[in-house]
CSV table of C-alpha atoms in Angstrom, one decimal:
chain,number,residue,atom,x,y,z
A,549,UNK,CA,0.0,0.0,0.0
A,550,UNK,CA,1.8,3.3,-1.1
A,551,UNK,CA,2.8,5.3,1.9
A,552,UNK,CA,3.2,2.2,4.3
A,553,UNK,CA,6.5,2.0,6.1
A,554,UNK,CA,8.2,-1.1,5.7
A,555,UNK,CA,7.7,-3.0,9.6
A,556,UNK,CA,11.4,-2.8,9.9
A,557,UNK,CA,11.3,0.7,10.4
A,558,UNK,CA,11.5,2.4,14.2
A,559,UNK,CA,8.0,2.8,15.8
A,560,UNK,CA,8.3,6.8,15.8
A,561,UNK,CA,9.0,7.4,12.0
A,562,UNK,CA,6.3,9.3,10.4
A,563,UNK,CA,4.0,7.5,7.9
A,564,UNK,CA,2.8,10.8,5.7
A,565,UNK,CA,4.9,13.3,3.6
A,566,UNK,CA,4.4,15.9,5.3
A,567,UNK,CA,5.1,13.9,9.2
A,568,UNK,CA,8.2,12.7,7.3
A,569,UNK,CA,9.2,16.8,6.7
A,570,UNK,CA,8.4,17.5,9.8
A,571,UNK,CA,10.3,14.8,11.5
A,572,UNK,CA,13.1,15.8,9.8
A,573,UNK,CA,13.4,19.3,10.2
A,574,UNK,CA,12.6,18.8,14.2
A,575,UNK,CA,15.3,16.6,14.0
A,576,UNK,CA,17.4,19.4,12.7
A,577,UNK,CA,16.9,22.3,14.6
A,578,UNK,CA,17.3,23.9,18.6
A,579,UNK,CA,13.6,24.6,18.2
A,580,UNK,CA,11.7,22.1,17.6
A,581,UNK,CA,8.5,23.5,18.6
A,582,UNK,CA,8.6,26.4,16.1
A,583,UNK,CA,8.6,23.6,13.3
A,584,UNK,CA,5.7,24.1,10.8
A,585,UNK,CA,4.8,22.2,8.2
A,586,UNK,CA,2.0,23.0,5.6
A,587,UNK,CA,0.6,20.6,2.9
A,588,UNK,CA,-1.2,21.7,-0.5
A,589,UNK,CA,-2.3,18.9,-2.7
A,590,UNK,CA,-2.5,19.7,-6.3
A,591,UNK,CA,-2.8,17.8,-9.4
A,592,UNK,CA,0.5,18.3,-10.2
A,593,UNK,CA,1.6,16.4,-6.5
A,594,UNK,CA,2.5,17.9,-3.0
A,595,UNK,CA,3.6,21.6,-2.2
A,596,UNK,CA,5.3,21.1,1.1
A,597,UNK,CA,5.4,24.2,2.8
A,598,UNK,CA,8.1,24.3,5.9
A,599,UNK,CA,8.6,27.4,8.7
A,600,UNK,CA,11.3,27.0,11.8
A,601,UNK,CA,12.2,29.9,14.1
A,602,UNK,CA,14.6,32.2,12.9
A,603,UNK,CA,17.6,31.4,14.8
A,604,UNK,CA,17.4,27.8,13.2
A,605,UNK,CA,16.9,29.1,9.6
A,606,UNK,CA,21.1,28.7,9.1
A,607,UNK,CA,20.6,25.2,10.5
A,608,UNK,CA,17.6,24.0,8.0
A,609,UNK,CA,19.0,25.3,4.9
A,610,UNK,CA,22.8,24.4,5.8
A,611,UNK,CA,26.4,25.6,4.2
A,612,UNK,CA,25.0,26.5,0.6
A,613,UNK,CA,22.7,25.3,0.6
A,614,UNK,CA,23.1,21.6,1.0
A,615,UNK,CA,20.8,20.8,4.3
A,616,UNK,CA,18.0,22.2,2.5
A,617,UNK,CA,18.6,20.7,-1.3
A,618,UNK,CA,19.2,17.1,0.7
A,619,UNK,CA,15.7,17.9,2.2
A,620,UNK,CA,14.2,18.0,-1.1
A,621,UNK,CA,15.6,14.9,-2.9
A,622,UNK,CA,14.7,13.1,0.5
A,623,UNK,CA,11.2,14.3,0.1
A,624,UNK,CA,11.4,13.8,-4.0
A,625,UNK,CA,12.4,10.2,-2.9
A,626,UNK,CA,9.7,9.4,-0.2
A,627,UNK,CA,7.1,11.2,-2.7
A,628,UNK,CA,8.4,9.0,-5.3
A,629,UNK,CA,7.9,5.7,-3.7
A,630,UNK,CA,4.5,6.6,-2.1
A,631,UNK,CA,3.4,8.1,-5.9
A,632,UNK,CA,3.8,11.2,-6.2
A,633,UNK,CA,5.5,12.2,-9.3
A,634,UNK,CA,5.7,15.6,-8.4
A,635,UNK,CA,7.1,17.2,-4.7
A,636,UNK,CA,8.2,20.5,-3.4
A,637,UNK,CA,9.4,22.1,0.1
A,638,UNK,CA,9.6,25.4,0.1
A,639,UNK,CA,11.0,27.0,3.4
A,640,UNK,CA,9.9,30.1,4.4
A,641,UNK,CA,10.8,32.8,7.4
């Protein structure tokens, strides 16, 4: 069934798109309560839409970039298998 974990995977890993994002970036930062992830659905695939506090802004999107362009082929991946042929994340302030 697309977007079923396989059972070898650790009880806490998210089972959605945008859980997976959000994991992630709460995994990433000093804030993790000032993570927010939005979700548009569109016939194209998923917008993913992800906010962190400002102080952790450095940490999300990482030494030029690579944190947050590693984000996105993660997500491409995960949206892949589960799919969706087309995903975004966009990170905003």
């Amino acid at each position: 069934m697309p977007g079923d974990m396989p059972g070898d995977m650790p009880g806490d890993m998210p089972g959605d798109m945008k859980d997976l994002l959000d994991y992630l970036a709460r995994e990433l930062v000093d804030d993790p309560e000032a993570v927010r992830v939005e979700q548009v659905d569109d016939d194209r695939g998923v917008l993913l839409t992800l906010s962190v506090a400002r102080d952790d802004m450095g940490k999300v999107i990482g030494r030029g970039g690579r944190t947050a362009r590693a984000l996105r082929i993660v997500m491409k991946a995960a949206g892949m298998r589960s799919g969706i042929h087309h995903t975004g994340v966009e990170i905003v302030d």
